[in-house]
Each structure stands twice: as C-alpha cells, then as structure tokens.
Short mmCIF file of C-alpha atoms and ligand atoms in Angstrom, two decimals:
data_model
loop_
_atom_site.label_atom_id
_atom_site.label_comp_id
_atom_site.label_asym_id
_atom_site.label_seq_id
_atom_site.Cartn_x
_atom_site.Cartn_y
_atom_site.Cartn_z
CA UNK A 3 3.64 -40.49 -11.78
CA UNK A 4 3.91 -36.96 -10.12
CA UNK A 5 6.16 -34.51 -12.68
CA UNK A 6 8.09 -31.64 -11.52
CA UNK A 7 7.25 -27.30 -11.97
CA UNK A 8 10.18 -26.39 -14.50
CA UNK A 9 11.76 -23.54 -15.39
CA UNK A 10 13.08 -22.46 -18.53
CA UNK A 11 15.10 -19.59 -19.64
CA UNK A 12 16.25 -20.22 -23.14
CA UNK A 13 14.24 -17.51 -24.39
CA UNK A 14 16.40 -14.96 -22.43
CA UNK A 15 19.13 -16.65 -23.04
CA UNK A 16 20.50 -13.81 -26.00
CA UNK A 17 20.36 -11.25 -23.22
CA UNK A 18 23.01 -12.69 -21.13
CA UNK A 19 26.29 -14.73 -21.58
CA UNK A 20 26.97 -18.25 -19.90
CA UNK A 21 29.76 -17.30 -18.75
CA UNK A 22 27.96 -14.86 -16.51
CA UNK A 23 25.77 -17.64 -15.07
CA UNK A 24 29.38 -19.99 -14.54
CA UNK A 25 30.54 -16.34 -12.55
CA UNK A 26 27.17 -16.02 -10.28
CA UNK A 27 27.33 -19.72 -9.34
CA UNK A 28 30.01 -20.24 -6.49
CA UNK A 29 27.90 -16.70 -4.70
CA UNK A 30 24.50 -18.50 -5.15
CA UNK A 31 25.39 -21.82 -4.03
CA UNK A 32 27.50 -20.00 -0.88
CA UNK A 33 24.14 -17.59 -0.21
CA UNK A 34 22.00 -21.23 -0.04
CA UNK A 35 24.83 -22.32 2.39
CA UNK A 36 24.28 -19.36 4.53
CA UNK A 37 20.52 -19.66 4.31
CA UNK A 38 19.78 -23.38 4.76
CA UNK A 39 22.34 -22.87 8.04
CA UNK A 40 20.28 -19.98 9.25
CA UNK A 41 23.54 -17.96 9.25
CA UNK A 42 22.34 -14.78 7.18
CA UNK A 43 20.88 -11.70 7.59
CA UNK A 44 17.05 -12.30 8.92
CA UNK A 45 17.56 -15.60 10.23
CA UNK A 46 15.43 -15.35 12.78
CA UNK A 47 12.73 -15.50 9.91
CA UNK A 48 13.74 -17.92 8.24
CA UNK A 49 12.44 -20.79 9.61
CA UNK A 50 10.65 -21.56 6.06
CA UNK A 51 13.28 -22.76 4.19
CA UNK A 52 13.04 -26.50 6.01
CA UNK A 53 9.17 -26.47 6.82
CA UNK A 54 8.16 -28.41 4.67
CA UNK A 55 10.06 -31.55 6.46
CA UNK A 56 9.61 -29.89 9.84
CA UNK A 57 6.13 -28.57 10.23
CA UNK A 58 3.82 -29.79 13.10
CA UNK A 59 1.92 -32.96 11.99
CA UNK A 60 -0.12 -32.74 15.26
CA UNK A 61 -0.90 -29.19 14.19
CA UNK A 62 -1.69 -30.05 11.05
CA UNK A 63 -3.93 -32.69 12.17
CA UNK A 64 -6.05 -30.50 13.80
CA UNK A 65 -6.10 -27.95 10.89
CA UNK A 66 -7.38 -30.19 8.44
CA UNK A 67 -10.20 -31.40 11.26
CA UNK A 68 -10.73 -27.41 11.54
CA UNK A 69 -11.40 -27.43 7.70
CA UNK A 70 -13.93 -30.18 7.93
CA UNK A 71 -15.92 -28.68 10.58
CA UNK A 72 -16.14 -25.60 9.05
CA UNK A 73 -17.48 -27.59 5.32
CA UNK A 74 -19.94 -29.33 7.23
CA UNK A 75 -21.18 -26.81 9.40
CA UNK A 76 -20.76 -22.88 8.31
CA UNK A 77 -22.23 -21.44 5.57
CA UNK A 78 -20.24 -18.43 5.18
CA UNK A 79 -16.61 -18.36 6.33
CA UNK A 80 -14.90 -14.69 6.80
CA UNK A 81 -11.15 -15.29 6.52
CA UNK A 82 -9.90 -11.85 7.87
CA UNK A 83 -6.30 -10.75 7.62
CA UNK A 84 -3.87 -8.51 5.47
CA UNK A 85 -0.71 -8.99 3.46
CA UNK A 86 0.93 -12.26 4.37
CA UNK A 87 -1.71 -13.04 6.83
CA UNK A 88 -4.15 -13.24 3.59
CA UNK A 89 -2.72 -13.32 0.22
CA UNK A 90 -1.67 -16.84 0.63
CA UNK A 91 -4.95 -18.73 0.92
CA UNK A 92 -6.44 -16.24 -1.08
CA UNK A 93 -4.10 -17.23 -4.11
CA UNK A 94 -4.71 -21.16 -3.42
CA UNK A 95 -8.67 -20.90 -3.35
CA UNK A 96 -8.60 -18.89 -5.99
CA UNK A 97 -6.23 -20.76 -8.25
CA UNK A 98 -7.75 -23.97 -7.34
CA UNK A 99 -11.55 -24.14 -6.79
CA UNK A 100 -13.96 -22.98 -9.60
CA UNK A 101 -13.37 -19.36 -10.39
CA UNK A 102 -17.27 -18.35 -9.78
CA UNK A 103 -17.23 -20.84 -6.37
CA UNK A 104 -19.32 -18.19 -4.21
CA UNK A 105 -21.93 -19.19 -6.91
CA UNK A 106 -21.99 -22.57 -6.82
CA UNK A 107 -24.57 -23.98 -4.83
CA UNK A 108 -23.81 -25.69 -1.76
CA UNK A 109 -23.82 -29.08 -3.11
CA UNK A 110 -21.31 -28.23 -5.49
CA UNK A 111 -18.99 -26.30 -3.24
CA UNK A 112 -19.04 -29.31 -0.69
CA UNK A 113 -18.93 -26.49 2.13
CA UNK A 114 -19.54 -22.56 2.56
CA UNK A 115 -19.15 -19.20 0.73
CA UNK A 116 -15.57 -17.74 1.23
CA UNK A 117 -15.14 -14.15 1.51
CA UNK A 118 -12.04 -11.96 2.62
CA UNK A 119 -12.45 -9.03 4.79
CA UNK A 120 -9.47 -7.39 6.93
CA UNK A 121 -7.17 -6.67 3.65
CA UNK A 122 -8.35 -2.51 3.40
CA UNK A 123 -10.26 0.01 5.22
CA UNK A 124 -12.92 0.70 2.41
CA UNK A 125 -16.51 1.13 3.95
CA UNK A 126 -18.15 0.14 0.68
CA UNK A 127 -16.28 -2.93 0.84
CA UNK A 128 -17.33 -3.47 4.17
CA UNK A 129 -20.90 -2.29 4.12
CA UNK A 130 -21.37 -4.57 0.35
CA UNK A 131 -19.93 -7.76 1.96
CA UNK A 132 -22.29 -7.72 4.88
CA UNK A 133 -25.36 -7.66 2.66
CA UNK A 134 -24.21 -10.13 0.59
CA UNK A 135 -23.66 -12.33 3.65
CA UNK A 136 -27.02 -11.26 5.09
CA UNK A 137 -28.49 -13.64 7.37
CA UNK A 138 -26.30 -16.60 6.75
CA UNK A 139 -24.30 -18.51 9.38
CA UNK A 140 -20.99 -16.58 9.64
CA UNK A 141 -17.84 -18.15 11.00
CA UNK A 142 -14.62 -16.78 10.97
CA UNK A 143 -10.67 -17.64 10.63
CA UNK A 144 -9.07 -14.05 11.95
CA UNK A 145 -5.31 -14.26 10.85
CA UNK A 146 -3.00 -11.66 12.55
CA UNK A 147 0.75 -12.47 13.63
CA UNK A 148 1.02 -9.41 15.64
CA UNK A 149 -3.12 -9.29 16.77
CA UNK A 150 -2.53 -5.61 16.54
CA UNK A 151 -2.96 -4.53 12.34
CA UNK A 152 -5.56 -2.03 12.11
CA UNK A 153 -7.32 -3.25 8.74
CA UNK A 154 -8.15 -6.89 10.22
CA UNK A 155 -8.52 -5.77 13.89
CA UNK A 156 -11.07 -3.51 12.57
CA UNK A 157 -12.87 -5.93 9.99
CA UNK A 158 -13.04 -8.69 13.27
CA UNK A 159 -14.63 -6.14 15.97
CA UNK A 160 -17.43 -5.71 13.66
CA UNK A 161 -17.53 -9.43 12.25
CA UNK A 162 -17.06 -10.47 16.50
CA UNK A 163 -20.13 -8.18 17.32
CA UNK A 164 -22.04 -9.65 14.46
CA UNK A 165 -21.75 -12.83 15.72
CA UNK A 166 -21.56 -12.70 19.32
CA UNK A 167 -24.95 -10.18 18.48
CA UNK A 168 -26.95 -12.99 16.87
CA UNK A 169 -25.74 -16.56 18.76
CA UNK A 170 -24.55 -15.53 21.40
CA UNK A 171 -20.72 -15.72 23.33
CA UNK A 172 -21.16 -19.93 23.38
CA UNK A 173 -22.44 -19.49 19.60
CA UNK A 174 -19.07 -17.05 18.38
CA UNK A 175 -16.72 -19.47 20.62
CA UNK A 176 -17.98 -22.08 17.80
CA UNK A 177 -17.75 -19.95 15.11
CA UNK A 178 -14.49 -18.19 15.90
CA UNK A 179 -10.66 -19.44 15.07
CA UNK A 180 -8.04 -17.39 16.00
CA UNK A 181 -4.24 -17.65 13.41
CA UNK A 182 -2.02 -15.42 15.62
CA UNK A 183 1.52 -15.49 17.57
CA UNK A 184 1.87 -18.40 20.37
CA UNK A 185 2.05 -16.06 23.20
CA UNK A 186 1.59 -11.82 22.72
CA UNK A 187 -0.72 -9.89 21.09
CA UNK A 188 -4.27 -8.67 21.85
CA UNK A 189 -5.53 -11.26 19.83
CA UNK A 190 -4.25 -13.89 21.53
CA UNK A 191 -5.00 -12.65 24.70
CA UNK A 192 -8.57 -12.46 23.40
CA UNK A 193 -9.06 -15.61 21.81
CA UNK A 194 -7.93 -16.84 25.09
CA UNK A 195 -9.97 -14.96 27.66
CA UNK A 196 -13.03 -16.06 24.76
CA UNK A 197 -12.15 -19.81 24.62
CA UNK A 198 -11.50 -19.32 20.45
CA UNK A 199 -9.77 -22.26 19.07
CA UNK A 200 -6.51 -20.83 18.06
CA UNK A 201 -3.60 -21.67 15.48
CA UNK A 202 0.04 -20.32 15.80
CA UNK A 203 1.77 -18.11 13.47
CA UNK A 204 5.32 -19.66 13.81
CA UNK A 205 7.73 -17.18 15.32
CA UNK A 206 10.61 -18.52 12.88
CA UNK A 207 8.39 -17.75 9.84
CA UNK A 208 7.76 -14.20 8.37
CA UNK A 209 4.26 -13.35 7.63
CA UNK A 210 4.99 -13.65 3.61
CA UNK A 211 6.22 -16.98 4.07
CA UNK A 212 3.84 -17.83 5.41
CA UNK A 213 1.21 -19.56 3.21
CA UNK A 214 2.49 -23.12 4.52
CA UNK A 215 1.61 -22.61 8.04
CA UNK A 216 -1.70 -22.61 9.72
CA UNK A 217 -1.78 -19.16 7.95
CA UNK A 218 -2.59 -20.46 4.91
CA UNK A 219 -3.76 -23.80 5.07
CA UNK A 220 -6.89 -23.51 7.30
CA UNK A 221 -8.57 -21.50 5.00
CA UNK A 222 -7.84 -23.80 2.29
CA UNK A 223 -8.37 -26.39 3.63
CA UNK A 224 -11.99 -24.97 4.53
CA UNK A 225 -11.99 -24.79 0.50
CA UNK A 226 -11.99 -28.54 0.60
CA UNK A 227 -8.34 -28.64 -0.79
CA UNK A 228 -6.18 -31.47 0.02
CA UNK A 229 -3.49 -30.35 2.48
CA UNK A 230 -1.53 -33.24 2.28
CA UNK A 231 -1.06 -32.92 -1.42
CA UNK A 232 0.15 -29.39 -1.66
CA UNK A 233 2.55 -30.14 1.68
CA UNK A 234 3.45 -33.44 -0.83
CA UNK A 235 4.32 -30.68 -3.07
CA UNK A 236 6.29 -28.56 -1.24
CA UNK A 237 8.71 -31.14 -0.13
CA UNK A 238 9.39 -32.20 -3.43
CA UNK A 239 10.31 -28.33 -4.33
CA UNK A 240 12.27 -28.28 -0.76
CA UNK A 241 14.47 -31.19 -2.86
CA UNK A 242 14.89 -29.87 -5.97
CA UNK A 243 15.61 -26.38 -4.65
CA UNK A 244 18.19 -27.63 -2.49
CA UNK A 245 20.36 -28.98 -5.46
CA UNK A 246 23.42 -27.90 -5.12
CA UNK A 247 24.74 -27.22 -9.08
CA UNK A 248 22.79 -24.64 -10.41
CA UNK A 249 22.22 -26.49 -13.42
CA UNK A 250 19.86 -28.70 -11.08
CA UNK A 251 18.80 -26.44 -9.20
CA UNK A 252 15.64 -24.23 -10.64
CA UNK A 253 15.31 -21.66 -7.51
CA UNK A 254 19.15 -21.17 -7.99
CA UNK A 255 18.57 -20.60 -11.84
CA UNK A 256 15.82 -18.48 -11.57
CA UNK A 257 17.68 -16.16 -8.50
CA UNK A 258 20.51 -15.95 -10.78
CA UNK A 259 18.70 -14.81 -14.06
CA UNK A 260 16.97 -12.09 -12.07
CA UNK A 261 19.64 -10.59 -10.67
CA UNK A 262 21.59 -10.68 -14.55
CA UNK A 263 18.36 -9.22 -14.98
CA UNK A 264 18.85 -6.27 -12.63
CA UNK A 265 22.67 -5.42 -13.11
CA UNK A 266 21.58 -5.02 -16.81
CA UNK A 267 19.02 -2.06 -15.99
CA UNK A 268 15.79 -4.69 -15.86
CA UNK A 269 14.39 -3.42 -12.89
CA UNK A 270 10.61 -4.18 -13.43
CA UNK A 271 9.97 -8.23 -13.45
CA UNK A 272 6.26 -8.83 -15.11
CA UNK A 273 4.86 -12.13 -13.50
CA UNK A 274 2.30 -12.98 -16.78
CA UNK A 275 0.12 -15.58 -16.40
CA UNK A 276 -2.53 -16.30 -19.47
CA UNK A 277 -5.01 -18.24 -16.46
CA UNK A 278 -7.15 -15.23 -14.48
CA UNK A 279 -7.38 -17.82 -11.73
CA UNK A 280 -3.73 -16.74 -11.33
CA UNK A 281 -4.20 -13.26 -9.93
CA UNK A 282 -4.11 -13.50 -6.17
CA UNK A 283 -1.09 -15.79 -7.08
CA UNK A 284 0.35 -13.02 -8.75
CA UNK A 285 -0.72 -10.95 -5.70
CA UNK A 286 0.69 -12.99 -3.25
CA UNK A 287 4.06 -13.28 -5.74
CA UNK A 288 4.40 -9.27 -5.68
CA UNK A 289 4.45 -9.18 -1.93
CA UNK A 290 6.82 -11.97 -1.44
CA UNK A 291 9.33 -9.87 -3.89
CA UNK A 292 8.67 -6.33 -2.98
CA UNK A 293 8.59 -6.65 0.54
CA UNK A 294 11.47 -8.93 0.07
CA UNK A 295 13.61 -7.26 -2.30
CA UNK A 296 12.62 -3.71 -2.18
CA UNK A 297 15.15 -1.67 0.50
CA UNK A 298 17.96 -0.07 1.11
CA UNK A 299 17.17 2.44 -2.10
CA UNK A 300 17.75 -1.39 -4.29
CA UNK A 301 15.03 -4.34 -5.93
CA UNK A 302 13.46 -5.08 -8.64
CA UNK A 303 9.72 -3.83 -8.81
CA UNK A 304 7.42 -6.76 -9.00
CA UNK A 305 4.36 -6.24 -11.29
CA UNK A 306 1.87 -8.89 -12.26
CA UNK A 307 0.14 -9.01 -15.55
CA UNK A 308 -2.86 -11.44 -16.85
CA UNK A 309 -2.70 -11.90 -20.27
CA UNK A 310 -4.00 -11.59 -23.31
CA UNK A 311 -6.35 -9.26 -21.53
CA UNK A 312 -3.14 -6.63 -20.51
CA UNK A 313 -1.60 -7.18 -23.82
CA UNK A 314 -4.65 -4.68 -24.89
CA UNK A 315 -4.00 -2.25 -22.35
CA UNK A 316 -0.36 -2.48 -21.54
CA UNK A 317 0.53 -4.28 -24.46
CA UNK A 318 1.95 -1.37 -26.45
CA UNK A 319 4.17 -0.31 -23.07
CA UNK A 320 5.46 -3.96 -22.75
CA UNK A 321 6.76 -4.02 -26.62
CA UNK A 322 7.89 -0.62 -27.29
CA UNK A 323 8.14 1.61 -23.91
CA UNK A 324 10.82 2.23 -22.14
CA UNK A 325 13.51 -0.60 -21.78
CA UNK A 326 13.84 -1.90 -17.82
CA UNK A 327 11.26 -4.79 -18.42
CA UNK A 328 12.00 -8.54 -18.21
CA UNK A 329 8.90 -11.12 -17.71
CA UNK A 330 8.45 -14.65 -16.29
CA UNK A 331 5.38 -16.27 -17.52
CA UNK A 332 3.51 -19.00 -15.62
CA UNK A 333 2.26 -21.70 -17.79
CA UNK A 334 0.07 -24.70 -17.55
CA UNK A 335 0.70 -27.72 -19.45
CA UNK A 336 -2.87 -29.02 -19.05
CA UNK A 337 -5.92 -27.11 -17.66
CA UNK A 338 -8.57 -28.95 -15.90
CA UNK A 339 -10.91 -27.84 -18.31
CA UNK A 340 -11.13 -27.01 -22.10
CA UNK A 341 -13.31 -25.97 -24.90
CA UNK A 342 -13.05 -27.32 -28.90
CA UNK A 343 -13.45 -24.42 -30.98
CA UNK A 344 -16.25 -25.47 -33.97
CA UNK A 345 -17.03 -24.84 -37.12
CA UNK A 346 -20.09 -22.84 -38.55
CA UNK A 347 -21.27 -23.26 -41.84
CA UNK A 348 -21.06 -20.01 -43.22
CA UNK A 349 -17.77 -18.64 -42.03
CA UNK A 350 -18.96 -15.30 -40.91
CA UNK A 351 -17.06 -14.62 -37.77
CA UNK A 352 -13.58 -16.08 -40.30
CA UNK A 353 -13.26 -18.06 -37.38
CA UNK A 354 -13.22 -21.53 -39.12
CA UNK A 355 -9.55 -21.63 -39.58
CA UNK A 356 -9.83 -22.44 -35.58
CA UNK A 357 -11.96 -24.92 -36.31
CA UNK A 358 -11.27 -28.21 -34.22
CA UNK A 359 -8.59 -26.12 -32.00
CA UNK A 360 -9.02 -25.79 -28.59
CA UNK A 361 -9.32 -22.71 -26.59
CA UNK A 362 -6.06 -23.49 -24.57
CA UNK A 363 -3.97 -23.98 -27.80
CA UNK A 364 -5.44 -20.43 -28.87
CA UNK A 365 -3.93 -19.07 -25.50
CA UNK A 366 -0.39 -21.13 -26.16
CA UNK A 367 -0.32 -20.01 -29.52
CA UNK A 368 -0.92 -16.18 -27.84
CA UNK A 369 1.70 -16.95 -25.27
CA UNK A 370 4.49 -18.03 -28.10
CA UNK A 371 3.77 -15.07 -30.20
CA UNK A 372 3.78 -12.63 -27.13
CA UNK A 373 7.16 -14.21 -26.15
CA UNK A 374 8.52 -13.77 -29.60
CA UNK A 375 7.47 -10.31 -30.14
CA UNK A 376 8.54 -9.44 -26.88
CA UNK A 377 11.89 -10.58 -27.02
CA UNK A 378 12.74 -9.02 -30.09
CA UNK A 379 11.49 -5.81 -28.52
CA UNK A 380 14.09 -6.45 -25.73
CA UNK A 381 11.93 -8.02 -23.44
CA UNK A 382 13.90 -11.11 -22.10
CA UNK A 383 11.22 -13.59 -21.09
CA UNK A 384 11.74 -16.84 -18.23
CA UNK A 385 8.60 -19.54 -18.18
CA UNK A 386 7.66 -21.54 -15.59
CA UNK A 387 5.66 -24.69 -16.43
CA UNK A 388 3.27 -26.39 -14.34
CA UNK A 389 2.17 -29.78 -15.67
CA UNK A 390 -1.73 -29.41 -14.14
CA UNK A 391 -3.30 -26.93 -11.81
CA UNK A 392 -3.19 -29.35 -8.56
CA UNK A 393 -2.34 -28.80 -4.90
CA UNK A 394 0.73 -30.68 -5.58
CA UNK A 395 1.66 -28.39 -8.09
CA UNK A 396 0.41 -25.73 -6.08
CA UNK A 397 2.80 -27.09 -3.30
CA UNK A 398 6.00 -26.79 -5.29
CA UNK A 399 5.44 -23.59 -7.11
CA UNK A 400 5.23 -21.53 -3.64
CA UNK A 401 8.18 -23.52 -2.22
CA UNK A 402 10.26 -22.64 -5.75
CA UNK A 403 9.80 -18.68 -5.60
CA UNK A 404 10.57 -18.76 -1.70
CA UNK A 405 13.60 -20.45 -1.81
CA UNK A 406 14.12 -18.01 -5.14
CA UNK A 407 13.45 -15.42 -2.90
CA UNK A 408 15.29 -15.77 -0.19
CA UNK A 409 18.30 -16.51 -2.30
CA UNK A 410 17.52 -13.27 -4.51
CA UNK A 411 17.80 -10.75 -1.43
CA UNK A 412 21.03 -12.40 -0.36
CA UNK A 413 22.45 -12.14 -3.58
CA UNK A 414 21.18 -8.35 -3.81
CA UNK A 415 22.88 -7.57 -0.42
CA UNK A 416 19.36 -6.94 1.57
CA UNK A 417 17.65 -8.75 4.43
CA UNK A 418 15.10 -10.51 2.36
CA UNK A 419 13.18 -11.07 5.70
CA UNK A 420 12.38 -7.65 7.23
CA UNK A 421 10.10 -5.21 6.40
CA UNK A 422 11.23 -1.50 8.10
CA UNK A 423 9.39 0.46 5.09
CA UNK A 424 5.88 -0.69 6.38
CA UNK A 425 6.32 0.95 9.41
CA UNK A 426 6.68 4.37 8.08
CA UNK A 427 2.47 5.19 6.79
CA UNK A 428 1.21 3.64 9.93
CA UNK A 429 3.60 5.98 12.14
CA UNK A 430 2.00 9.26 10.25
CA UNK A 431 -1.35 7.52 10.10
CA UNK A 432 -2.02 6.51 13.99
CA UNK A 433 -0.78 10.64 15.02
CA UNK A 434 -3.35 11.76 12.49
CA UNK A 435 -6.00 9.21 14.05
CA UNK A 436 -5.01 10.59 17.35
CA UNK A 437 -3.66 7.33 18.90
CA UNK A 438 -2.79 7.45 22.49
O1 LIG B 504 4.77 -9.88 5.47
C1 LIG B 504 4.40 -9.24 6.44
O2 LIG B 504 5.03 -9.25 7.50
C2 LIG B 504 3.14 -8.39 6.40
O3 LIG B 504 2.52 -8.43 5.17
C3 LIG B 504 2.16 -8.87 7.44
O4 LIG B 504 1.85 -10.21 7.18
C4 LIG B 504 0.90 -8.03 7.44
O5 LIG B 504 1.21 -6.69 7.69
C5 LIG B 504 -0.07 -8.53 8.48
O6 LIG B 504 0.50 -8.52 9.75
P1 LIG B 504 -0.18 -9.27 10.95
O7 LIG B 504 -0.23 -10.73 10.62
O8 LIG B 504 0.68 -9.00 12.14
O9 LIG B 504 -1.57 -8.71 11.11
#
C-alpha cells in the first residue's frame, strides 16, 4: 500500500510554544477558506489549488502520447524555457531518472538525451550545448506562458533555425511542440502560422505552479516517467492538505511553523536535502517561495543546501553565524539504490567500524547529528519524509509545498501569486538593448 510524505517538527518544537500554534490556527484554517474559494488576493492565479481533481484528461492524454513519440523517435530533446516554465520538469527528471542519464546509452534511457536551454543568456552555455548535441536529431518542447521572455525566445530562434536549417519546415513541424498561453503571445501565433503541436499554459495557473500542467509534465513524461502516478500523487496531497485541523493537516503545519519562524527573526529557511538528485528540486522550491513570499519589503529568503557536501563549506555559518536561520530537511526513507560498506583486512583507512553499514545509514546517521548540533546552535530544524523516491511521491511533495505556499503568503499579508519585482531588470535591460 501507497504511504503518505510526512512532516515532522518535533525537533523545533523548543523554539516555539503550543500555545502559539493553538493561536495561528483559526487564521490558517480561515486563509485555506479564502484560498480553496478563490476569494484572496491573486485569485486569478490560483487555479492550482484544485488541479489535481480538475485538470484536462483529454489534454493529458495527448501529453503522455507526446512523451512517447518523442522516446521513440528523437534523440535529443531541447526543453527550452525559464523560471516556472523550466524548473519544474527539470527538478522531476532530475530527481527521478539516473543522475548521469545523458550518459546512459540509448537502450538504457528508453528514449533521448535531455538538455535545457532558454534558462540564461550565457554564450558558453549556448555555444557548449550545441557541440555536445552535434549532429543528432534535435526536437524541441519550447515552454513560454507569455511567448515573449527574452532568455527562451532567444535559445528557440537559434534551436528553430537549427532545425528548420537541416530537415526542413515539414521536418521542424515534427520536431517542434509549442507549451504557451491558449490564445496571445508571439509564440502562439507562431506555432500556429508553423502548424507546431501546441500545449496550453492554463490562464488560472501561475507559471511557478505550474509543474502539474502541460508545463511540466511533457518533458517528463519524455523522461519516460509515469504521469499518472505523480498526478496519483498529487491528489492524495490535494486530500491531506485540505484537512481542516491543523493537527491533520501537514501544509497547514508546515505554513504555520514558518511563519513562528519569521516573527521570531528566522528569516533565512535552508531547504537541506542529503540526495544531490534533489537540487533542481531545491531550485524549483526557492522560486516557488521567493517569488511567492518575497514583496512588499517582507519574506523569508529561501536558500537550498545539499548536504554533507555544504556542511564543509557553509557548515561553520549554519552552526555558529549569525542567528536568522531555521532549516527543513528532505529525507528519504528508502533510496532506490544502496551500497554495504565492507571490511578490509588490515584496517588502514579505520573504516572497519562501518563495516556491514550501508552508505544511506552513514548519510542518516550525518543527518541526525547535523540536526542535533544544529539545534543546539539555535538552528530549529522541520523534516519532511518521503517513504521512496517515486512519481507518486514526487506527486505529493509538489502539491504539499504549494498548498504551503499559498497559505504562507496569505498568512504573511502578500499576494503569494504575483510577481511585480521581475519586471523591474527587464525594464532597465530592454532601454539599454535599445528596444523599440
Ligand atoms: O513564475 C513566473 O511567473 C516566472 O518564473 C515565469 O514562469 C518565467 O519568467 C517565464 O515566463 P514565461 O513562461 O512567460 O516565458
């Protein structure tokens, strides 16, 4: 039987009072009201919250058929977008095919090479990727809500002209699948006057929510990841997270610790995970909280951590810097793989005492004796336990820190759905570049 993410905060639990939680309950369970009702600020974006029992099965249909096509057929897929429009799929792939998949061979993958482009403006990045693609057979999943960001607009002219260069217009229509709005935008206007086969962006949906839409899922789904799990997921998070006791209800928990968290000067959250495959999760987290969170001169500043590699470079800030920290740790009950650590007969490493452990009780063991240390340093830490590293997992761990997020802004007094700030370097940026 399927288990449930949890999350746990006894070991902050000496940082804050009960009582406080009892006093934040009645506001969190009202700010759910107001979001599930679409009756707060941003509700125009917030379309989210209930996706995962509305979403369009016909759609999604014709995504996962997408997916397959591009397995059997493509040998390199360019997924080009930025910000929500990329760090979604990028976090699934990574966190749930092999962490060296490019070098798999194709047998082993089951379909092509996955690259990103569209997420910066670097030149070497550029330049690098297209020799590493070299002559393969490029298709491409261009992801832009508005069809108008500079980074991906940029990365798809030259990734179009590629194409287009070496099969042809009838050869890119193939190869080409437009992730954009239903109706404006030069890329849709595009895609349509090229025949592309196109996905829609949901209006209701901002892009950092987006990782359940088309937005996400076609590229993972071109990772050969089950869809229908991870939706499975999702809707099994939409359940719990709509509790409505905050004892039952882990979004509502979590909201309410972080925002203890905040009105006691912890204004840096650390998302630590002890699994590298986690870092485009921890990516995609920081977006969904900063660009939530972060406005009106209020937020807590999302930072992500991998550990134990940080704990040698930013270890020594963590335990003894200055005081605004608080962490939330993701942890895995089970990894899909693991390694028995043996014994040698002369002991000259003095690793023998590890003898018969395995590497991912070495990590737990790190993990508790970070916590510990950290907390006594005044650290509070939260944990978040996934049982396995599935797509159903997957599923209700992005549906838990959405619904946490949305409730979080609320309960900080923001619009967790807009995003004015962006605006402000590309204003200054397109004068410099002389835009008409
Ligand atoms: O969350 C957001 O709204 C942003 O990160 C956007 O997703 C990002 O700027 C990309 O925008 P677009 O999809 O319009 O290209």
């Amino acid at each position: 039987m399927e288990k449930n993410i949890t999350f746990d905060y006894q070991r902050a639990e000496e940082f804050i009072k009960s009582h406080e939680l009892d006093y934040l309950e009645p506001y969190l369970l009202q700010a759910q009201e107001v979001l599930h009702r679409l009756e707060g600020p941003g509700r125009e974006y917030a379309g989210w919250v209930d996706w995962p029992l509305k979403y369009n099965r016909e759609e999604f249909e014709r995504i996962k058929a997408a997916g397959e096509r591009i397995r059997e057929r493509a040998e390199v897929l360019v997924v080009i977008g930025i910000g929500g429009s990329y760090l979604g799929a990028r976090a699934a792939l990574e966190l749930l095919t092999h962490t060296f998949y490019n070098r798999l061979s194709r047998e082993e993958r089951g379909g092509p090479e996955i690259y990103f482009a569209g997420f910066n403006m670097s030149p070497i990045y550029l330049e690098h990727l297209l020799e590493v693609i070299g002559e393969k057979d490029i298709w491409v999943n261009v992801v832009s809500k508005s069809g108008t960001t500079l980074e991906p607009a940029l990365a798809f002219r030259v990734f179009r002209d590629l194409i287009e260069k070496r099969r042809g217009k009838e050869g890119a229509r193939e190869r080409i699948i437009a992730t954009t709005d239903k109706s404006r935008g030069a890329l849709k206007k595009l895609a349509e006057e090229e025949g592309y086969e196109t996905f829609t962006v949901p209006d209701e949906v901002g892009g950092r929510y987006s990782l359940l839409t088309p937005v996400g899922l076609l590229p993972i789904a071109a990772g050969g990841i089950d869809l229908d799990k991870l939706m499975a997921g999702a809707e099994k998070a939409y359940h719990l997270c709509s509790k409505k006791s905050l004892a039952e209800n882990p979004s509502c928990q979590y909201a309410a610790i972080r925002n203890l968290m905040y009105r006691k000067g912890k204004i840096i959250e650390l998302l630590v995970s002890y699994e590298p495959s986690f870092y485009y999760f921890t990516e995609w987290w920081k977006q969904l909280f900063g660009e939530s969170e972060g406005k009106d001169k209020k937020g807590i500043f999302p930072a992500g951590m991998n550990f134990t590699t940080d704990l040698h470079s930013l270890g020594q800030y963590i335990q003894d810097g200055y005081r605004n920290l608080f962490a939330t740790t993701l942890q895995v009950e089970k990894p899909p793989v693991d390694r028995e650590i043996f014994k040698l007969q002369e002991d000259m490493d003095g690793l023998n005492y590890l003898a018969g452990k395995t590497f991912h009780q070495v990590n737990q063991k790190a993990w508790e004796g970070t916590v510990m240390a950290h907390t006594e340093g005044g650290v509070p830490n939260l944990t978040l336990t996934l049982p396995e590293i599935t797509p159903y997992y997957f599923g209700q761990l992005i549906y838990f820190f959405e619904k946490a997020c949305g409730l979080s802004g609320y309960l900080l007094g923001v619009n967790p759905f807009d995003q004015p700030g962006v605006e402000a370097y590309k204003k200054n940026m397109f004068r410099l570049l002389g835009k008409p």
